[in-house]
Amino acid sequence: MKPFLVLMIEDSAVDAVVIRGMLSKVQATRFNVESVKTLADGISRLDRGGVDVVLLDLTLPDSQGLESFQRVVKAAPHVPVVVLTGTDDLTMAATAVEEGAQAYLVKGKIDARKLIRTVRYAIQHVEAEHAEWDSPMFRLAQQQFMKAAQIMNLDDNVRERLLFPQRTLVVTLPFRRDEYSEVENVFGYRVQHLLTAGPTKGGIRYHEDVSLGEVSALAMWMSWKCALMHLPFGGAKGGVRIDPTGVSRHELQRLTRRYTSEIIGMIGPDKDIPAPDMGTNEQVMAWIMDTYSQQVGYAVPTVVTGKPVVLGGSLGRREATGRGLVYLVEEAAGHIGLDLKHATAVVQGFGNVGSNAARFLEELGTRIVAVSDVSTGVYNPRGLSVTALAEYVDQNGTLIGYPDGEAVSNQEMLELPCDILVPAALQNQITGDNVERIQCKLLAEGANGPTTLEADEVLHERGVFVLPDILGNAGGVTVSYFEWVQGTQNYMWSLEEINSRLHRILTDAFQRTMRRAQRDQIDVRTAALIEGIQRVAEAKLVRGLFP
Ligand code: GLU
């Protein structure tokens, strides 16, 4: 998780040390604190950018009172300011709040908990006001779409219609901390991009970067992904802006139930069917299913997919994304003449997708030379045992200290020599900054949006085979579809049946995509996008316009 940068403009060395000490106490949210003693230094630091929040003493050697606040706002209008004040300056601090400061804190009366909450909420408020749509991921999703639309000569009316989601819901929701008197307020979202050809489908993400823009990008990708797979769904996505590692299991349950009840009018087995995504899992799906079922008065397992098997979850759903990715790696390897028995792979992310992809690659004889999680990367050119890694993570929580390899940073790991690179963690990993140093022959995207448009073009020129996210990670939603079909028909399929259907659907989509890429002389991502978009456009046009 990226730490927040706190700029403290405070001339009292004692106060600065006390506040810095309090901010360093946080576990769930990390703060980097930079402090300066004069307003001039503060403003020149703000000019360099990257500051998430300012803690401002109004009385400084080179500026006094409200003027200090006004000059900070002028230098950085969208950076939240929390005023630090003494008991004698309360009126002035209150005026600063009236003029737009987020809050004030009285020095000498602050405790660490209050300080951290105030700083976190200040950042959150400004983000809610200015940056809901302004997300790099949404820009990427729109750019990819516009590029594909231009190449395929998409009807202008349809293009405008698809550029933004059809329905969005933003909620704020409270949940009680285990410390009973403490209530946390967080932002939640559900976005439905396309309601043309069936219910909407897509995961729910719990992560501290979630915003309306990010969820909308993910919902748009779900539309293309489902259409590319010929699944009868439109794209959706949901999320809550929270770091799930900073809450207890009880807190997570209360949060999930409240979030579900806030979006309950939007979801349903024929309307919109959530599933797991980053930061959520089968247990979270079970709580959503239970909350929904309590509302309607009977059990409705088909309101979610990716739920536990005992509640009607599908066999093979948990590992479906990783398994599907490896089915497609086999296809792509055949295409570029790569022998998987003698190949090496680097897998970024050791969550559900990354760990299963690594396991299935290992089963095919590929040597896994590096893996990573949020804490660290582990590199061993002789090969890592995926079973041993999984056992270690089970026991220790993270990969830190894994004995049979060398620790590497996330950036170093992406640049290691290997045949196959599997980004299966966050978005925005392969960018203009590092693409020249990426050494793989095959980039198999498990994560959504790991590669920027700029990096894409370089990879294409260099002849790296890109298995794009909407194809590469579509195994998850495909088995979600099987789960929904089994649920709505009260059927139970065997694992063999599920895997063979999955294989058929994925390889068919792969072949259609490759045919288009070759015929139109375009990169594989654009070909996959066009395959999806074309189907959506046809469906839109044939339904016609109401009224
Ligand atoms: N969250 C997964 C994805 O991004 C799965 C969605 C689903 O199963 O509905 O594709």
Coordinates of C-alpha atoms and ligand atoms in Angstrom, one line a residue:
M1 CA 0.0 0.0 0.0
K2 CA 1.3 3.4 -0.9
P3 CA 1.9 5.6 2.2
F4 CA 0.3 9.0 2.4
L5 CA 2.7 11.9 2.3
V6 CA 2.0 14.3 5.2
L7 CA 3.6 17.8 5.0
M8 CA 3.9 19.3 8.4
I9 CA 4.5 23.1 8.4
E10 CA 5.3 23.7 12.1
D11 CA 8.0 25.9 13.6
S12 CA 7.9 24.3 17.1
A13 CA 10.4 21.4 17.1
V14 CA 8.7 19.9 20.1
D15 CA 5.2 19.8 18.6
A16 CA 6.6 18.5 15.3
V17 CA 8.3 15.6 17.2
V18 CA 5.1 14.7 19.1
I19 CA 3.0 14.7 16.0
R20 CA 5.5 12.7 14.0
G21 CA 5.6 10.1 16.8
M22 CA 1.8 9.8 16.8
L23 CA 1.6 9.3 13.1
S24 CA 4.3 6.6 13.2
K25 CA 2.0 4.5 15.5
V26 CA -0.4 3.6 12.8
Q27 CA -0.5 0.1 11.5
A28 CA -3.3 0.1 9.0
T29 CA -2.4 3.3 7.3
R30 CA 1.2 4.3 6.8
F31 CA 2.2 8.0 6.7
N32 CA 5.4 9.5 5.5
V33 CA 6.0 12.8 7.3
E34 CA 8.1 15.6 5.9
S35 CA 8.4 18.7 8.1
V36 CA 9.4 22.2 7.4
K37 CA 9.6 25.2 9.8
T38 CA 8.5 28.1 7.5
L39 CA 5.7 28.8 5.1
A40 CA 8.1 29.6 2.3
D41 CA 9.7 26.1 2.6
G42 CA 6.2 24.6 2.9
I43 CA 5.1 26.3 -0.3
S44 CA 8.1 25.3 -2.3
R45 CA 7.6 21.6 -1.1
L46 CA 3.9 21.8 -2.2
D47 CA 5.1 23.1 -5.6
R48 CA 7.0 19.9 -6.1
G49 CA 3.8 17.9 -5.8
G50 CA 2.9 14.5 -4.3
V51 CA 1.7 15.8 -0.9
D52 CA -1.5 14.1 0.3
V53 CA -2.3 16.3 3.3
V54 CA -0.9 19.4 5.0
L55 CA -0.7 19.9 8.8
L56 CA -0.4 23.6 9.2
D57 CA 0.5 25.7 12.2
L58 CA -1.0 29.2 11.4
T59 CA 1.6 31.1 13.4
L60 CA 4.9 30.8 11.6
P61 CA 8.1 32.9 11.5
D62 CA 7.3 34.2 8.0
S63 CA 3.5 34.2 8.0
Q64 CA 0.7 34.8 10.6
G65 CA -2.9 33.8 11.0
L66 CA -5.3 33.2 8.3
E67 CA -2.9 34.4 5.7
S68 CA -0.8 31.2 6.2
F69 CA -3.9 29.1 5.4
Q70 CA -4.8 31.2 2.4
R71 CA -1.3 31.0 0.9
V72 CA -1.2 27.2 1.3
V73 CA -4.6 26.9 -0.5
K74 CA -3.3 29.2 -3.3
A75 CA -0.2 27.0 -3.7
A76 CA -2.1 23.7 -3.7
P77 CA -5.9 24.1 -4.0
H78 CA -6.9 20.4 -3.9
V79 CA -4.6 19.3 -1.0
P80 CA -6.5 19.0 2.2
V81 CA -5.3 21.2 5.1
V82 CA -5.6 20.3 8.8
V83 CA -4.9 23.3 11.0
L84 CA -2.8 22.9 14.2
T85 CA -3.6 25.4 16.8
G86 CA -3.0 26.3 20.4
T87 CA -5.9 27.0 22.8
D88 CA -5.4 30.7 22.4
D89 CA -5.9 30.6 18.6
L90 CA -9.2 28.7 18.5
T91 CA -11.2 31.4 16.8
M92 CA -8.7 31.8 14.1
A93 CA -8.6 28.0 13.5
A94 CA -12.4 27.9 13.3
T95 CA -12.3 30.6 10.7
A96 CA -9.8 28.7 8.7
V97 CA -12.3 25.7 8.7
E98 CA -15.0 28.1 7.5
E99 CA -12.7 29.1 4.7
G100 CA -12.2 25.5 3.6
A101 CA -9.7 23.8 5.9
Q102 CA -10.8 20.3 6.6
A103 CA -10.4 20.4 10.4
Y104 CA -8.4 21.8 13.2
L105 CA -6.6 20.0 16.0
V106 CA -5.7 21.6 19.3
K107 CA -2.1 21.0 20.1
G108 CA -1.6 19.5 23.6
K109 CA -5.1 17.9 23.3
I110 CA -4.5 15.5 20.4
D111 CA -4.2 11.8 20.8
A112 CA -2.8 9.5 18.2
R113 CA -6.2 8.0 17.3
K114 CA -7.9 11.4 16.8
L115 CA -5.0 12.7 14.8
I116 CA -4.9 9.7 12.5
R117 CA -8.7 9.7 11.9
T118 CA -8.7 13.4 11.2
V119 CA -5.9 13.1 8.7
R120 CA -7.4 10.1 7.0
Y121 CA -10.9 11.7 6.8
A122 CA -9.3 14.9 5.4
I123 CA -7.7 13.0 2.6
Q124 CA -11.0 11.0 2.0
H125 CA -13.2 14.2 1.9
V126 CA -11.0 15.9 -0.7
E127 CA -10.8 12.7 -2.8
A128 CA -14.6 12.4 -2.7
E129 CA -15.0 16.0 -3.8
H130 CA -12.4 16.1 -6.5
A131 CA -11.2 12.7 -7.6
E132 CA -14.1 10.2 -7.8
W133 CA -14.0 9.9 -11.5
D134 CA -10.4 11.1 -11.9
S135 CA -8.7 7.7 -11.8
P136 CA -5.8 6.5 -13.9
M137 CA -7.6 3.2 -14.3
F138 CA -10.7 4.8 -15.7
R139 CA -8.6 6.9 -18.1
L140 CA -6.9 3.7 -19.2
A141 CA -10.2 1.8 -19.8
Q142 CA -11.6 4.7 -21.8
Q143 CA -8.4 5.1 -23.8
Q144 CA -8.3 1.4 -24.7
F145 CA -12.0 1.6 -25.7
M146 CA -11.5 4.7 -27.8
K147 CA -8.6 3.1 -29.6
A148 CA -10.6 -0.1 -30.3
A149 CA -13.6 2.0 -31.4
Q150 CA -11.6 3.9 -33.9
I151 CA -9.9 0.8 -35.4
M152 CA -13.3 -1.0 -35.7
N153 CA -15.0 2.1 -36.9
L154 CA -17.7 1.9 -34.2
D155 CA -20.9 3.8 -34.6
D156 CA -20.5 7.2 -32.9
N157 CA -23.8 7.0 -31.0
V158 CA -22.9 3.6 -29.6
R159 CA -19.4 4.8 -28.7
E160 CA -20.7 7.7 -26.6
R161 CA -23.2 5.4 -25.0
L162 CA -20.5 2.9 -23.9
L163 CA -17.9 5.4 -22.7
F164 CA -19.5 5.8 -19.3
P165 CA -21.4 3.3 -17.1
Q166 CA -25.2 3.1 -17.3
R167 CA -25.8 3.1 -13.6
T168 CA -23.6 4.1 -10.7
L169 CA -24.4 4.1 -7.0
V170 CA -22.2 5.8 -4.4
V171 CA -23.0 5.2 -0.8
T172 CA -21.3 6.1 2.5
L173 CA -21.7 3.5 5.2
P174 CA -20.9 3.3 8.8
F175 CA -19.7 0.2 10.6
R176 CA -18.9 -0.3 14.2
R177 CA -15.4 -1.1 15.3
D178 CA -14.7 -3.9 17.8
E179 CA -14.1 -1.0 20.2
Y180 CA -17.9 -0.4 20.6
S181 CA -17.8 3.4 20.8
E182 CA -16.0 3.8 17.6
V183 CA -17.9 4.1 14.3
E184 CA -16.0 4.2 11.0
N185 CA -17.5 5.8 7.9
V186 CA -16.4 4.6 4.5
F187 CA -17.3 5.0 0.8
G188 CA -18.9 2.2 -1.1
Y189 CA -19.8 1.8 -4.8
R190 CA -21.7 -0.4 -7.2
V191 CA -21.5 0.3 -10.9
Q192 CA -23.3 -1.3 -13.8
H193 CA -21.8 -0.5 -17.1
L194 CA -24.1 -2.4 -19.5
L195 CA -27.7 -3.6 -19.1
T196 CA -28.3 -4.6 -22.6
A197 CA -28.0 -8.4 -22.8
G198 CA -28.8 -9.8 -19.4
P199 CA -28.1 -9.3 -15.8
T200 CA -24.8 -7.5 -14.9
K201 CA -21.9 -9.3 -13.4
G202 CA -18.7 -8.4 -11.6
G203 CA -16.7 -8.6 -8.4
I204 CA -16.6 -6.6 -5.3
R205 CA -13.2 -5.1 -4.3
Y206 CA -12.1 -4.0 -0.9
H207 CA -9.1 -1.8 -1.2
E208 CA -8.0 1.6 0.0
D209 CA -7.7 3.0 -3.6
V210 CA -11.2 2.2 -4.6
S211 CA -13.1 5.1 -6.2
L212 CA -16.0 5.6 -8.6
G213 CA -13.5 5.9 -11.5
E214 CA -11.7 2.7 -10.6
V215 CA -14.9 0.7 -10.1
S216 CA -16.2 2.1 -13.4
A217 CA -13.1 1.0 -15.3
L218 CA -13.4 -2.5 -13.8
A219 CA -17.1 -2.6 -14.7
M220 CA -16.4 -1.6 -18.3
W221 CA -13.7 -4.3 -18.6
M222 CA -16.3 -6.8 -17.3
S223 CA -18.6 -5.9 -20.2
W224 CA -15.9 -6.6 -22.8
K225 CA -14.8 -9.7 -20.9
C226 CA -18.3 -11.3 -20.7
A227 CA -19.0 -10.4 -24.3
L228 CA -15.7 -11.8 -25.5
M229 CA -16.6 -15.1 -23.7
H230 CA -20.1 -15.0 -25.1
L231 CA -21.6 -15.0 -21.6
P232 CA -25.1 -13.5 -21.2
F233 CA -24.0 -10.7 -18.8
G234 CA -23.2 -7.0 -18.9
G235 CA -20.3 -5.7 -16.8
A236 CA -20.5 -4.5 -13.3
K237 CA -18.2 -3.9 -10.3
G238 CA -18.5 -2.8 -6.8
G239 CA -16.2 -1.9 -4.0
V240 CA -15.5 -0.3 -0.6
R241 CA -12.7 2.2 0.0
I242 CA -11.0 0.4 2.9
D243 CA -7.8 -1.5 3.6
P244 CA -9.3 -4.9 4.5
T245 CA -6.1 -5.9 6.3
G246 CA -6.7 -3.2 8.9
V247 CA -10.1 -4.6 10.1
S248 CA -10.9 -7.7 12.2
R249 CA -13.1 -10.5 10.9
H250 CA -16.1 -9.2 12.9
E251 CA -15.6 -5.7 11.5
L252 CA -15.4 -7.1 8.0
Q253 CA -18.6 -9.0 8.5
R254 CA -20.4 -5.9 9.8
L255 CA -19.0 -3.8 7.0
T256 CA -20.0 -6.3 4.4
R257 CA -23.6 -6.7 5.7
R258 CA -24.1 -2.9 5.8
Y259 CA -22.6 -2.5 2.3
T260 CA -24.9 -5.2 1.0
S261 CA -28.0 -3.6 2.5
E262 CA -26.9 -0.2 1.0
I263 CA -26.8 -1.7 -2.5
I264 CA -29.5 -4.3 -2.0
G265 CA -31.9 -2.6 -4.5
M266 CA -29.4 -2.9 -7.2
I267 CA -28.4 -6.6 -6.9
G268 CA -30.3 -9.8 -7.4
P269 CA -30.1 -13.1 -9.3
D270 CA -31.8 -11.6 -12.4
K271 CA -30.4 -8.1 -11.9
D272 CA -26.7 -7.9 -10.9
I273 CA -24.6 -10.8 -9.4
P274 CA -21.5 -9.9 -7.4
A275 CA -18.5 -12.1 -7.0
P276 CA -15.1 -11.9 -5.2
D277 CA -12.4 -9.6 -6.4
M278 CA -9.3 -8.1 -4.7
G279 CA -9.7 -8.1 -0.9
T280 CA -12.9 -10.2 -0.8
N281 CA -13.4 -14.0 -0.8
E282 CA -15.9 -16.9 -0.4
Q283 CA -16.7 -15.8 3.2
V284 CA -17.6 -12.3 2.1
M285 CA -19.9 -13.8 -0.6
A286 CA -21.5 -16.0 2.1
W287 CA -22.3 -12.9 4.2
I288 CA -23.7 -11.0 1.2
M289 CA -25.9 -14.0 0.3
D290 CA -27.1 -14.2 3.9
T291 CA -27.9 -10.5 4.2
Y292 CA -29.8 -10.6 0.9
S293 CA -31.7 -13.8 1.9
Q294 CA -32.6 -12.3 5.3
Q295 CA -34.2 -9.4 3.5
V296 CA -36.3 -11.4 1.1
G297 CA -37.1 -14.2 3.6
Y298 CA -35.8 -17.2 1.8
A299 CA -32.3 -18.5 0.7
V300 CA -31.1 -17.0 -2.5
P301 CA -27.8 -18.5 -3.3
T302 CA -27.8 -17.2 -6.9
V303 CA -27.5 -13.6 -5.8
V304 CA -23.7 -14.1 -5.7
T305 CA -21.1 -16.4 -7.2
G306 CA -17.8 -17.5 -5.8
K307 CA -19.5 -18.5 -2.6
P308 CA -18.6 -21.6 -0.5
V309 CA -19.5 -24.9 -2.1
V310 CA -21.8 -25.8 0.8
L311 CA -24.0 -22.8 -0.1
G312 CA -24.3 -23.7 -3.7
G313 CA -20.9 -22.5 -4.9
S314 CA -19.4 -24.2 -7.9
L315 CA -16.6 -26.8 -7.8
G316 CA -13.6 -25.3 -9.4
R317 CA -14.6 -21.6 -9.0
R318 CA -11.9 -20.8 -6.4
E319 CA -9.0 -21.7 -8.7
A320 CA -10.8 -20.9 -12.0
T321 CA -9.0 -17.6 -12.8
G322 CA -5.6 -19.1 -12.3
R323 CA -6.5 -22.3 -14.1
G324 CA -8.1 -20.4 -17.0
L325 CA -5.0 -18.2 -17.3
V326 CA -2.8 -21.3 -17.6
Y327 CA -5.1 -22.9 -20.2
L328 CA -4.5 -19.7 -22.2
V329 CA -0.8 -19.6 -21.5
E330 CA -0.7 -23.1 -23.1
E331 CA -2.5 -21.8 -26.2
A332 CA -0.2 -18.7 -26.4
A333 CA 2.9 -20.8 -25.9
G334 CA 1.9 -23.0 -28.8
H335 CA 1.5 -19.8 -30.8
I336 CA 5.0 -18.5 -30.1
G337 CA 6.7 -21.8 -30.0
L338 CA 7.5 -21.8 -26.3
D339 CA 8.1 -25.2 -24.6
L340 CA 6.4 -24.8 -21.2
K341 CA 8.4 -27.8 -19.8
H342 CA 11.6 -25.8 -20.2
A343 CA 10.2 -22.3 -19.6
T344 CA 10.6 -20.0 -16.6
A345 CA 7.9 -17.8 -15.0
V346 CA 7.7 -14.9 -12.7
V347 CA 4.4 -14.4 -10.9
Q348 CA 3.6 -11.1 -9.3
G349 CA 0.9 -11.5 -6.5
F350 CA 0.3 -14.6 -4.5
G351 CA -3.3 -14.2 -3.8
N352 CA -6.0 -16.4 -5.3
V353 CA -5.1 -15.7 -8.9
G354 CA -1.3 -15.6 -8.6
S355 CA -0.9 -18.7 -6.4
N356 CA -3.2 -20.8 -8.5
A357 CA -1.5 -19.7 -11.7
A358 CA 1.9 -20.5 -10.2
R359 CA 0.6 -23.9 -9.1
F360 CA -0.8 -24.9 -12.5
L361 CA 2.2 -23.6 -14.4
E362 CA 4.4 -25.7 -12.1
E363 CA 2.3 -28.7 -12.9
L364 CA 3.1 -28.2 -16.5
G365 CA 6.8 -28.3 -15.7
T366 CA 7.4 -24.6 -15.9
R367 CA 10.0 -23.4 -13.4
I368 CA 8.7 -20.6 -11.1
V369 CA 11.7 -18.4 -10.5
A370 CA 10.0 -15.6 -8.6
V371 CA 6.8 -14.8 -6.8
S372 CA 5.7 -11.8 -4.7
D373 CA 3.0 -10.6 -2.4
V374 CA 2.3 -7.2 -0.9
S375 CA 5.2 -7.6 1.5
T376 CA 8.1 -8.7 -0.7
G377 CA 9.3 -10.7 -3.7
V378 CA 11.2 -14.0 -3.6
Y379 CA 13.7 -15.0 -6.3
N380 CA 15.4 -18.3 -6.9
P381 CA 16.7 -18.9 -10.4
R382 CA 16.8 -22.7 -9.7
G383 CA 13.1 -22.6 -9.1
L384 CA 10.7 -22.2 -6.2
S385 CA 8.3 -24.9 -4.8
V386 CA 4.8 -23.5 -5.0
T387 CA 3.6 -26.0 -2.4
A388 CA 6.3 -24.9 0.0
L389 CA 5.5 -21.2 -0.7
A390 CA 1.8 -21.7 0.0
E391 CA 2.6 -23.6 3.3
Y392 CA 4.9 -20.8 4.3
V393 CA 2.3 -18.1 3.6
D394 CA -0.3 -20.1 5.5
Q395 CA 1.9 -20.2 8.6
N396 CA 3.4 -16.8 8.4
G397 CA 0.8 -14.6 6.7
T398 CA 3.3 -13.2 4.2
L399 CA 6.4 -14.2 2.1
I400 CA 8.8 -12.2 4.3
G401 CA 11.6 -14.3 5.4
Y402 CA 11.0 -17.2 3.0
P403 CA 14.2 -19.2 3.3
D404 CA 14.6 -20.8 -0.1
G405 CA 15.3 -17.7 -2.1
E406 CA 16.5 -14.1 -2.2
A407 CA 14.3 -11.1 -1.4
V408 CA 13.6 -8.8 -4.3
S409 CA 11.6 -5.7 -4.6
N410 CA 8.4 -5.6 -6.7
Q411 CA 10.1 -3.5 -9.4
E412 CA 13.2 -5.8 -9.6
M413 CA 10.9 -8.8 -9.9
L414 CA 9.1 -7.5 -12.9
E415 CA 12.4 -6.9 -14.7
L416 CA 13.9 -10.4 -14.0
P417 CA 14.8 -12.6 -17.0
C418 CA 12.0 -15.1 -17.6
D419 CA 9.8 -16.5 -20.4
I420 CA 6.5 -15.8 -18.8
L421 CA 5.6 -12.8 -16.6
V422 CA 2.2 -13.1 -14.8
P423 CA 1.1 -9.8 -13.2
A424 CA -1.6 -11.0 -10.8
A425 CA -1.7 -8.2 -8.3
L426 CA -2.5 -4.6 -8.9
Q427 CA -3.2 -2.4 -11.9
N428 CA -0.6 0.0 -13.5
Q429 CA 2.5 -2.2 -13.1
I430 CA 4.0 -2.2 -16.6
T431 CA 4.3 1.4 -17.6
G432 CA 6.3 3.7 -19.8
D433 CA 8.9 3.8 -17.0
N434 CA 9.8 0.1 -16.9
V435 CA 8.6 -1.5 -20.1
E436 CA 12.0 -1.3 -21.8
R437 CA 13.4 -3.5 -19.0
I438 CA 10.7 -6.1 -19.1
Q439 CA 12.3 -9.3 -20.4
C440 CA 9.6 -11.9 -20.8
K441 CA 8.4 -13.4 -24.1
L442 CA 4.8 -13.8 -22.9
L443 CA 3.0 -11.4 -20.6
A444 CA 0.0 -13.2 -19.1
E445 CA -2.3 -10.7 -17.3
G446 CA -4.1 -12.2 -14.3
A447 CA -4.8 -8.7 -12.8
N448 CA -7.1 -6.2 -14.4
G449 CA -5.4 -3.3 -16.0
P450 CA -1.8 -4.1 -15.2
T451 CA -0.4 -2.5 -18.4
T452 CA -0.6 1.1 -19.6
L453 CA -1.4 2.0 -23.2
E454 CA 2.1 3.4 -23.6
A455 CA 3.7 0.2 -22.4
D456 CA 1.3 -1.8 -24.6
E457 CA 2.6 -0.2 -27.7
V458 CA 6.3 -0.8 -26.8
L459 CA 5.5 -4.5 -26.0
H460 CA 3.8 -4.9 -29.3
E461 CA 6.7 -3.4 -31.2
R462 CA 9.1 -5.6 -29.4
G463 CA 7.1 -8.7 -30.2
V464 CA 6.2 -9.7 -26.7
F465 CA 3.0 -11.8 -26.7
V466 CA 0.4 -10.1 -24.5
L467 CA -2.4 -12.2 -23.2
P468 CA -4.7 -9.3 -22.2
D469 CA -6.6 -9.2 -19.0
I470 CA -10.1 -9.5 -20.4
L471 CA -9.0 -12.7 -22.0
G472 CA -6.4 -13.9 -19.6
N473 CA -8.4 -13.6 -16.4
A474 CA -11.8 -14.5 -17.8
G475 CA -11.7 -18.0 -16.3
G476 CA -13.1 -16.5 -13.1
V477 CA -16.3 -15.0 -14.5
T478 CA -16.7 -18.0 -16.8
V479 CA -17.0 -20.4 -13.9
S480 CA -19.1 -17.8 -12.1
Y481 CA -21.5 -18.1 -15.0
F482 CA -21.4 -21.9 -14.5
E483 CA -22.2 -21.4 -10.8
W484 CA -25.1 -19.1 -11.7
V485 CA -26.5 -21.6 -14.3
Q486 CA -26.2 -24.5 -11.8
G487 CA -27.9 -22.4 -9.2
T488 CA -30.8 -21.2 -11.2
Q489 CA -31.4 -24.7 -12.6
N490 CA -30.6 -26.6 -9.4
Y491 CA -28.0 -28.6 -11.2
M492 CA -24.6 -29.9 -10.0
W493 CA -21.8 -30.4 -12.4
S494 CA -18.7 -32.4 -11.8
L495 CA -15.3 -30.7 -11.7
E496 CA -14.3 -32.5 -14.9
E497 CA -17.4 -31.1 -16.6
I498 CA -16.6 -27.6 -15.4
N499 CA -13.0 -27.7 -16.4
S500 CA -13.7 -29.1 -19.8
R501 CA -16.4 -26.5 -20.5
L502 CA -14.0 -23.8 -19.2
H503 CA -11.3 -25.0 -21.5
R504 CA -13.6 -25.0 -24.5
I505 CA -14.9 -21.4 -23.9
L506 CA -11.5 -20.0 -23.3
T507 CA -9.8 -21.6 -26.2
D508 CA -12.6 -20.6 -28.5
A509 CA -12.3 -17.0 -27.4
F510 CA -8.5 -17.2 -27.8
Q511 CA -8.8 -18.5 -31.4
R512 CA -11.4 -15.9 -32.3
T513 CA -9.1 -13.2 -30.9
M514 CA -6.1 -14.5 -32.7
R515 CA -7.9 -14.7 -36.0
R516 CA -9.0 -11.1 -35.7
A517 CA -5.5 -9.9 -34.6
Q518 CA -4.0 -11.6 -37.7
R519 CA -6.6 -10.6 -40.1
D520 CA -6.6 -6.9 -39.1
Q521 CA -2.9 -6.8 -38.2
I522 CA -3.6 -5.5 -34.7
D523 CA -2.3 -6.3 -31.3
V524 CA -4.0 -9.0 -29.3
R525 CA -5.5 -6.7 -26.7
T526 CA -7.1 -4.5 -29.3
A527 CA -8.4 -7.6 -31.1
A528 CA -9.9 -9.0 -27.8
L529 CA -11.5 -5.7 -27.0
I530 CA -13.0 -5.4 -30.5
E531 CA -14.3 -9.0 -30.3
G532 CA -16.2 -7.9 -27.1
I533 CA -17.2 -4.5 -28.2
Q534 CA -18.5 -5.7 -31.5
R535 CA -20.9 -8.1 -29.8
V536 CA -22.1 -5.4 -27.4
A537 CA -22.7 -2.9 -30.2
E538 CA -24.7 -5.5 -32.2
A539 CA -26.8 -6.2 -29.1
K540 CA -27.4 -2.5 -28.5
L541 CA -28.4 -1.8 -32.1
V542 CA -30.7 -4.7 -32.4
R543 CA -32.6 -3.8 -29.2
G544 CA -33.1 -0.3 -30.5
L545 CA -33.7 2.8 -28.5
F546 CA -36.5 3.3 -25.9
P547 CA -38.8 5.2 -26.4
Ligands
GLU1 N1 -13.7 -10.3 -10.1 C1 -13.5 -11.2 -11.2 C2 -13.1 -10.5 -12.4 O1 -12.6 -9.4 -12.4 C3 -14.6 -12.2 -11.3 C4 -16.0 -11.6 -11.6 C5 -17.1 -12.6 -11.5 O2 -16.8 -13.8 -11.3 O3 -18.3 -12.2 -11.6 O4 -13.3 -11.0 -13.5

